[in-house]
Coordinates of C-alpha atoms and ligand atoms in Angstrom, one line a residue:
X281 CA 50.1 -171.8 -142.1
X282 CA 47.3 -171.9 -139.6
X283 CA 45.9 -170.4 -136.4
X284 CA 44.5 -172.7 -133.8
X285 CA 41.3 -171.8 -132.0
X286 CA 39.9 -173.3 -128.8
X287 CA 36.3 -172.4 -128.1
X288 CA 35.0 -173.5 -124.7
X289 CA 36.9 -176.8 -124.9
X290 CA 36.2 -179.2 -122.1
X291 CA 37.7 -182.6 -121.4
X292 CA 36.3 -185.0 -118.9
X293 CA 37.9 -188.5 -118.9
X294 CA 35.4 -190.0 -116.5
X295 CA 31.7 -189.0 -116.3
X296 CA 31.9 -188.5 -112.5
X297 CA 35.4 -187.1 -112.4
X298 CA 36.9 -183.6 -112.5
X299 CA 37.3 -181.7 -115.7
X300 CA 40.9 -182.2 -116.9
X301 CA 40.5 -179.2 -119.2
X302 CA 37.9 -176.7 -118.1
X303 CA 36.3 -174.3 -120.7
X304 CA 39.5 -173.6 -122.5
X305 CA 39.3 -170.5 -124.7
X306 CA 42.4 -169.5 -126.6
X307 CA 43.4 -168.2 -130.1
X308 CA 46.9 -169.1 -131.2
X309 CA 47.8 -167.0 -134.1
X310 CA 49.3 -168.2 -137.3
X311 CA 53.1 -168.6 -136.9
X312 CA 53.0 -168.0 -133.2
X313 CA 55.1 -169.9 -130.7
X314 CA 52.6 -170.6 -127.9
X315 CA 53.8 -172.3 -124.7
X316 CA 51.4 -174.1 -122.4
X317 CA 53.0 -174.2 -119.0
X318 CA 51.9 -175.3 -115.6
X319 CA 52.4 -177.9 -112.9
X320 CA 52.1 -181.6 -113.6
X321 CA 48.5 -182.7 -114.0
X322 CA 47.1 -179.3 -115.0
X323 CA 45.9 -180.5 -118.4
X324 CA 48.7 -179.4 -120.8
X325 CA 49.1 -182.8 -122.5
X326 CA 45.3 -183.3 -122.7
X327 CA 44.9 -180.0 -124.4
X328 CA 47.7 -180.8 -126.9
X329 CA 46.3 -184.2 -127.6
X330 CA 42.9 -182.8 -128.4
X331 CA 44.5 -180.6 -131.1
X332 CA 46.3 -183.7 -132.4
X333 CA 43.1 -185.7 -132.4
X334 CA 44.5 -188.3 -130.0
X335 CA 41.8 -187.5 -127.4
X336 CA 38.1 -186.9 -128.0
X337 CA 36.8 -183.4 -127.0
X338 CA 34.0 -183.7 -124.4
X339 CA 32.5 -180.4 -125.5
X340 CA 33.5 -177.2 -127.3
X341 CA 35.2 -176.7 -130.6
X342 CA 38.8 -176.7 -131.9
X343 CA 39.6 -175.1 -135.2
X344 CA 42.9 -175.5 -137.2
X345 CA 42.9 -172.7 -139.8
X346 CA 39.2 -172.3 -140.7
X347 CA 38.5 -176.0 -140.3
X348 CA 36.5 -177.4 -137.4
X349 CA 38.5 -180.4 -136.5
X350 CA 36.5 -182.0 -133.6
X351 CA 35.7 -185.1 -135.7
X352 CA 38.7 -185.0 -138.1
X353 CA 41.0 -188.0 -137.6
X354 CA 44.6 -187.3 -136.6
X355 CA 46.0 -188.2 -140.0
X356 CA 43.9 -185.6 -141.7
X357 CA 44.8 -182.7 -139.4
X358 CA 48.0 -181.7 -141.0
X359 CA 49.9 -181.5 -137.7
X360 CA 53.1 -183.1 -136.5
X361 CA 53.7 -184.0 -132.9
X362 CA 57.0 -184.4 -131.1
X363 CA 56.8 -186.3 -127.8
X364 CA 59.0 -186.5 -124.7
X365 CA 59.9 -190.1 -125.4
X366 CA 60.7 -189.5 -129.1
X367 CA 58.4 -192.3 -130.4
X368 CA 60.8 -193.5 -133.0
X369 CA 60.3 -196.9 -134.8
X370 CA 63.0 -199.1 -133.1
X371 CA 63.5 -201.5 -136.1
X372 CA 63.9 -198.8 -138.7
X373 CA 67.1 -197.0 -139.5
X374 CA 67.3 -193.2 -138.7
X375 CA 66.9 -192.6 -142.5
X376 CA 63.7 -194.7 -142.6
X377 CA 62.4 -193.0 -139.5
X378 CA 62.8 -189.6 -141.0
X379 CA 61.5 -190.6 -144.4
X380 CA 58.4 -192.4 -143.0
X381 CA 55.9 -189.5 -143.3
X382 CA 57.1 -188.7 -146.8
X383 CA 56.8 -192.4 -147.9
X384 CA 53.2 -192.5 -146.6
X385 CA 52.4 -189.5 -148.8
X386 CA 54.0 -191.3 -151.8
X387 CA 56.7 -188.7 -152.2
X388 CA 59.1 -189.5 -155.1
X389 CA 62.2 -191.4 -154.0
X390 CA 64.8 -188.9 -155.0
X391 CA 62.8 -186.1 -153.3
X392 CA 62.7 -188.2 -150.1
X393 CA 66.4 -188.8 -150.3
X394 CA 67.4 -185.2 -150.8
X395 CA 65.0 -183.9 -148.2
X396 CA 66.1 -186.3 -145.5
X397 CA 69.8 -185.6 -146.3
X398 CA 69.4 -181.9 -146.2
X399 CA 67.3 -181.9 -143.0
X400 CA 69.7 -184.2 -141.2
X401 CA 72.5 -181.9 -142.2
X402 CA 70.8 -179.0 -140.6
X403 CA 70.2 -181.0 -137.4
X404 CA 73.7 -182.4 -137.5
X405 CA 72.6 -186.0 -137.6
X406 CA 73.7 -186.7 -141.1
X407 CA 76.3 -189.2 -140.0
X408 CA 73.7 -191.3 -138.1
X409 CA 71.3 -192.1 -140.9
X410 CA 72.3 -195.8 -141.2
X411 CA 71.9 -196.5 -137.5
X412 CA 69.0 -197.7 -135.4
X413 CA 67.4 -195.5 -132.7
X414 CA 68.9 -197.5 -129.9
X415 CA 72.4 -196.7 -131.1
X416 CA 71.8 -193.0 -130.6
X417 CA 72.0 -190.8 -127.5
X418 CA 68.9 -189.1 -126.1
X419 CA 69.7 -185.7 -127.7
X420 CA 70.4 -187.4 -131.1
X421 CA 67.1 -189.3 -130.9
X422 CA 65.2 -186.1 -130.1
X423 CA 66.8 -184.4 -133.2
X424 CA 65.6 -187.3 -135.3
X425 CA 62.1 -186.9 -133.9
X426 CA 62.3 -183.2 -134.7
X427 CA 63.6 -183.8 -138.2
X428 CA 60.8 -186.3 -138.9
X429 CA 58.2 -183.8 -137.8
X430 CA 59.8 -181.0 -139.9
X431 CA 59.8 -183.1 -143.0
X432 CA 56.1 -183.5 -142.8
X433 CA 55.8 -179.7 -143.3
X434 CA 52.7 -179.5 -141.1
X435 CA 50.5 -176.5 -140.6
X436 CA 51.0 -176.8 -136.8
X437 CA 53.8 -178.3 -134.7
X438 CA 52.8 -179.8 -131.4
X439 CA 55.5 -180.6 -128.9
X440 CA 54.9 -182.3 -125.5
X441 CA 57.9 -181.8 -123.1
X442 CA 60.3 -182.7 -125.9
X443 CA 63.4 -181.8 -123.9
X444 CA 62.6 -183.1 -120.4
X445 CA 64.5 -186.4 -120.9
X446 CA 67.7 -184.5 -121.8
X447 CA 70.4 -183.3 -119.4
X448 CA 70.6 -179.6 -118.6
X449 CA 73.3 -178.6 -121.1
X450 CA 71.7 -180.4 -124.0
X451 CA 68.4 -179.0 -123.1
X452 CA 69.7 -175.5 -123.5
X453 CA 71.2 -176.4 -126.9
X454 CA 68.0 -178.0 -128.1
X455 CA 66.0 -175.0 -126.8
X456 CA 68.0 -172.7 -129.1
X457 CA 67.6 -175.1 -132.0
X458 CA 63.9 -175.2 -131.7
X459 CA 63.7 -171.4 -131.4
X460 CA 65.8 -171.2 -134.6
X461 CA 63.7 -173.8 -136.3
X462 CA 60.5 -171.8 -135.5
X463 CA 62.1 -168.7 -137.0
X464 CA 63.0 -170.5 -140.2
X465 CA 59.9 -172.5 -140.7
X466 CA 57.5 -169.8 -139.6
X467 CA 55.0 -172.4 -138.6
X468 CA 52.5 -172.3 -135.7
X469 CA 53.9 -174.1 -132.7
X470 CA 52.2 -175.3 -129.5
X471 CA 54.8 -176.3 -127.0
X472 CA 54.0 -177.9 -123.7
X473 CA 56.3 -177.8 -120.7
X474 CA 56.2 -177.8 -116.9
X475 CA 59.5 -175.8 -116.9
X476 CA 58.9 -172.1 -116.4
X477 CA 62.4 -171.2 -117.8
X478 CA 61.6 -173.0 -121.1
X479 CA 58.3 -171.2 -121.2
X480 CA 59.9 -167.8 -120.6
X481 CA 62.7 -168.2 -123.1
X482 CA 60.8 -169.9 -125.9
X483 CA 57.3 -168.6 -126.1
X484 CA 56.2 -165.5 -128.1
X485 CA 53.2 -165.9 -125.7
X486 CA 52.8 -168.2 -122.8
X487 CA 49.6 -169.7 -121.4
X488 CA 49.8 -170.5 -117.7
X489 CA 47.5 -173.3 -116.6
X490 CA 46.3 -174.7 -113.3
X491 CA 43.7 -177.4 -112.6
X492 CA 42.5 -177.4 -116.2
X493 CA 42.0 -173.7 -116.2
X494 CA 43.8 -170.9 -118.0
X495 CA 45.3 -168.5 -115.5
X496 CA 47.0 -166.0 -117.8
X497 CA 47.9 -165.7 -121.5
X498 CA 50.4 -163.0 -122.5
X499 CA 54.0 -162.3 -123.5
X500 CA 56.7 -163.6 -121.1
X501 CA 57.4 -160.0 -120.0
X502 CA 53.9 -159.3 -119.0
X503 CA 53.4 -162.6 -117.3
X504 CA 56.6 -162.1 -115.4
X505 CA 56.2 -158.5 -114.4
X506 CA 52.4 -158.3 -114.1
X507 CA 51.1 -161.7 -113.0
X508 CA 47.3 -161.9 -112.7
X509 CA 47.4 -163.8 -109.4
X510 CA 49.7 -165.2 -106.8
X511 CA 49.7 -168.6 -108.4
X512 CA 51.2 -167.2 -111.7
X513 CA 53.5 -164.9 -109.6
X514 CA 55.0 -167.9 -107.8
X515 CA 55.0 -170.4 -110.6
X516 CA 56.9 -168.1 -113.0
X517 CA 60.4 -166.9 -111.9
X518 CA 63.2 -168.5 -109.9
X519 CA 63.8 -167.8 -107.1
X520 CA 60.2 -167.2 -106.4
X521 CA 58.6 -163.8 -106.0
X522 CA 58.7 -162.6 -102.4
X523 CA 55.3 -162.1 -100.7
X524 CA 54.8 -159.8 -97.7
X525 CA 51.7 -159.3 -95.7
X526 CA 50.7 -155.7 -94.8
X527 CA 48.0 -153.0 -94.8
X528 CA 47.4 -150.1 -97.2
X529 CA 47.4 -146.9 -95.2
X530 CA 46.5 -143.4 -96.3
X531 CA 48.3 -140.3 -94.9
X532 CA 48.2 -136.8 -96.3
X533 CA 46.9 -138.2 -99.6
X534 CA 49.8 -140.5 -100.1
X535 CA 49.4 -144.3 -99.8
X536 CA 51.8 -146.5 -97.8
X537 CA 52.3 -150.3 -97.5
X538 CA 52.6 -150.9 -93.8
X539 CA 53.8 -154.0 -91.9
X540 CA 54.5 -154.5 -88.3
X541 CA 58.2 -153.5 -88.8
X542 CA 58.2 -150.9 -91.6
X543 CA 56.2 -148.8 -94.0
X544 CA 56.9 -147.7 -97.5
X545 CA 55.4 -145.2 -99.9
X546 CA 53.5 -146.7 -102.8
X547 CA 54.2 -145.1 -106.3
X548 CA 51.5 -142.8 -107.4
X549 CA 50.7 -144.8 -110.5
X550 CA 49.3 -147.6 -108.3
X551 CA 47.0 -145.4 -106.2
X552 CA 44.0 -145.4 -108.4
X553 CA 43.8 -149.2 -108.6
X554 CA 44.2 -149.5 -104.9
X555 CA 41.6 -146.9 -104.1
X556 CA 39.1 -148.1 -106.7
X557 CA 39.1 -151.6 -105.3
X558 CA 38.5 -150.2 -101.8
X559 CA 41.9 -151.5 -100.5
X560 CA 42.8 -148.5 -98.3
X561 CA 42.9 -149.7 -94.7
X562 CA 42.7 -153.3 -95.9
X563 CA 45.3 -156.0 -95.5
X564 CA 46.9 -157.1 -98.8
X565 CA 49.8 -159.2 -100.0
X566 CA 52.6 -157.4 -101.7
X567 CA 54.9 -159.2 -104.2
X568 CA 58.4 -158.2 -105.1
X569 CA 60.9 -160.2 -107.2
X570 CA 64.3 -161.0 -105.6
X571 CA 66.2 -159.0 -108.3
X572 CA 64.2 -155.9 -107.4
X573 CA 65.6 -155.7 -103.9
X574 CA 68.8 -153.9 -103.2
X575 CA 71.0 -154.0 -100.2
X576 CA 71.7 -150.5 -98.8
X577 CA 74.1 -151.3 -95.9
X578 CA 74.9 -153.3 -92.9
X579 CA 73.3 -152.2 -89.6
X580 CA 74.6 -152.8 -86.1
X581 CA 71.4 -152.0 -84.3
X582 CA 67.8 -152.6 -85.1
X583 CA 66.1 -149.5 -86.5
X584 CA 64.1 -147.3 -84.1
X585 CA 61.4 -146.2 -86.6
X586 CA 59.6 -147.8 -89.5
X587 CA 61.3 -146.0 -92.4
X588 CA 63.9 -148.7 -93.1
X589 CA 63.3 -152.3 -94.3
X590 CA 65.7 -154.5 -92.4
X591 CA 66.3 -158.1 -91.7
X592 CA 68.7 -160.7 -90.5
X593 CA 70.6 -162.9 -93.0
X594 CA 69.6 -166.5 -92.3
X595 CA 71.5 -168.1 -95.1
X596 CA 73.0 -167.5 -98.6
X597 CA 73.1 -169.6 -101.7
X598 CA 75.9 -169.1 -104.3
X599 CA 74.5 -169.7 -107.7
X600 CA 77.5 -168.9 -109.8
X601 CA 77.0 -165.3 -111.0
X602 CA 74.4 -164.6 -108.4
X603 CA 74.0 -165.1 -104.7
X604 CA 70.5 -165.6 -103.1
X605 CA 70.5 -164.0 -99.7
X606 CA 67.7 -165.0 -97.4
X607 CA 66.5 -162.4 -94.9
X608 CA 64.3 -162.8 -91.8
X609 CA 62.3 -159.6 -91.3
X610 CA 60.6 -160.8 -88.1
X611 CA 56.9 -161.6 -87.6
X612 CA 57.3 -164.6 -89.9
X613 CA 58.1 -162.4 -92.9
X614 CA 60.9 -163.3 -95.2
X615 CA 62.7 -162.0 -98.2
X616 CA 65.1 -163.5 -100.7
X617 CA 67.4 -161.0 -102.4
X618 CA 69.2 -161.8 -105.7
X619 CA 72.6 -160.1 -105.4
X620 CA 75.8 -160.4 -107.4
X621 CA 78.0 -163.3 -106.2
X622 CA 80.6 -161.0 -104.7
X623 CA 78.0 -159.7 -102.2
X624 CA 78.8 -161.7 -99.2
X625 CA 77.4 -161.4 -95.6
X626 CA 77.8 -163.7 -92.7
X627 CA 74.6 -165.4 -91.4
X628 CA 73.3 -163.2 -88.6
X629 CA 74.2 -159.9 -90.3
X630 CA 71.5 -157.2 -90.1
X631 CA 70.9 -155.6 -93.5
X632 CA 68.9 -152.6 -94.7
X633 CA 67.3 -153.1 -98.1
X634 CA 65.2 -151.0 -100.5
X635 CA 62.7 -152.1 -103.1
X636 CA 62.4 -150.8 -106.6
X637 CA 58.9 -149.8 -105.9
X638 CA 57.8 -149.6 -109.6
X639 CA 58.1 -153.4 -109.7
X640 CA 55.9 -154.2 -106.7
X641 CA 52.6 -156.0 -107.2
X642 CA 49.6 -156.1 -104.9
X643 CA 47.3 -159.1 -104.4
X644 CA 44.0 -159.5 -102.6
X645 CA 44.8 -161.3 -99.3
X646 CA 41.9 -163.8 -99.7
X647 CA 41.5 -164.4 -103.5
X648 CA 45.2 -163.9 -104.4
X649 CA 44.1 -161.9 -107.5
X650 CA 46.3 -159.0 -108.5
X651 CA 44.9 -155.6 -107.7
X652 CA 44.9 -153.6 -110.9
Ligands
LIG295 N1 43.8 -191.3 -120.1 C1 43.4 -190.6 -118.9 N2 42.4 -191.1 -118.2 C2 42.0 -190.5 -117.1 N3 42.5 -189.4 -116.6 C3 43.5 -188.8 -117.3 C4 44.0 -189.4 -118.5 N4 45.0 -188.6 -118.9 C5 45.2 -187.6 -118.1 N5 44.2 -187.7 -117.1 C6 44.0 -186.7 -116.0 O1 43.8 -185.5 -116.5 C7 44.5 -184.5 -115.8 C8 45.4 -183.7 -116.7 O2 46.4 -184.6 -117.2 P1 47.5 -184.2 -118.2 O3 46.8 -183.5 -119.4 O4 48.3 -185.3 -118.5 O5 48.3 -183.1 -117.4 P2 49.8 -182.5 -117.7 O6 50.2 -182.8 -119.1 O7 49.6 -181.0 -117.5 O8 50.7 -183.1 -116.7 C9 45.2 -185.2 -114.7 O9 44.4 -185.1 -113.5 C10 45.3 -186.6 -115.2 O10 45.3 -187.5 -114.1
LIG296 MG1 51.9 -183.9 -119.7

C-alpha cells in the first residue's frame, strides 16, 4: 500500500533540449487508480519510467510511500510494471514467466506453484502454462504479463499503454479485467494511455498532460464537464466539444452569448464569473458537447430574428446507436449534434437546435482558459 508523490519533478533528456516533464506536481493516493493521459510525446512514459527508476530524474523528488526514491534502484522500489509490448521472456514457458519474480525472491516451490496456478485461473490462462510466449495471442500474452505483475504483490502497479496492441473488442474486455483487478487488489495504480476513452472509464482520477505539463487532474466527471481549458475540452470526449465564437452582452441585467446569427441567455449561475473576469462586451469562445444539443424542428425558411439557433445539415454519420449530425451555422461556425440513430435528416435540411445551457463552458478567446 502506498501513495506516490511527485514534487517539482523535471526530466530533461538533453542539456539543450526541451523539458520532457516540466515541474510535475501530483499526489497519487494510496489505492488510487490514476490515469496519465495525453497525446503522444507529452511525457507520460517518461513520468512513469521515473517512478519505476528506469529514467533518472533531472530535478525534483519522487516518493513512494514515505520513501524518497530518487536514488533507489528499480529492483528495490517494490513496483511492478506492465508494458505495451508485454516484455515476456521468449525462451521461458508461461509458467516460468509468471513465476520469475517469485523465484528471484526465493519463494518456496510449492507456494510458487499454487500462486501461479491460482492467478492463471483468475486470468483464464491456466491451460497455457506449458506454452512459450510466441504460441499465445496478443491478449493472452498481455494477461500473462498482468499475472506476472500481480504475483509480485507490489505496492504500486505501473502500466504503460498495456492494451494498445490489442484489437478493439479485446481491449474492452481487458479494460474491465484491469478495473476488477484494481478493485480486488486495492493497490495503487498508475496507468498511462493516449486513449481518452480508457482514461474516462478506468481512472478514479485522470491527469491530462500536454508538452510535459499537467493541464488538469480531477475525476473523469469534472474533467469532462468542467475542463480547465480548450485543450482538455477537445482532447477528452468524442465527438469533440463544439466551440462557437461570440460576445458576452448585457441587457437589462441579464447576460447573453451573442453571435452574428443568434443570441442566447446565459444561466444566472455563470454571471458572476463572467462579470468578475471583465468579460462583458468581450469576445469569448463558448463550448458545448454534442450530446447537450437538441434538435427542435425542421425549418423551411431562415429565421428572421436572432432568437433561434439554426443551421444546415452538411452530413451525418451513423455510429450504431447514435448519429452525429453536422450543422453549418454560417459565418464559419459549425456544430456537431449527437442524436439517436433514428433521427434522420437529408443533407441541406435547415434545423433549429437548442442547447442545454447548464452544460455550456466559456473560454477566453486568446488564452483558451476556462472562465470560472
Ligand atoms: N530516451 C529519450 N531520449 C531523448 N528524448 C526522449 C527519450 N524518450 C522520450 N524522449 C522525448 O521526451 C518527450 C516525452 O516522451 P514520452 O515520455 O515517451 O511521451 P509519451 O509517452 O507521452 O508519448 C518526447 O518529446 C520524446 O521525444
Ligand atoms: Mg509513451
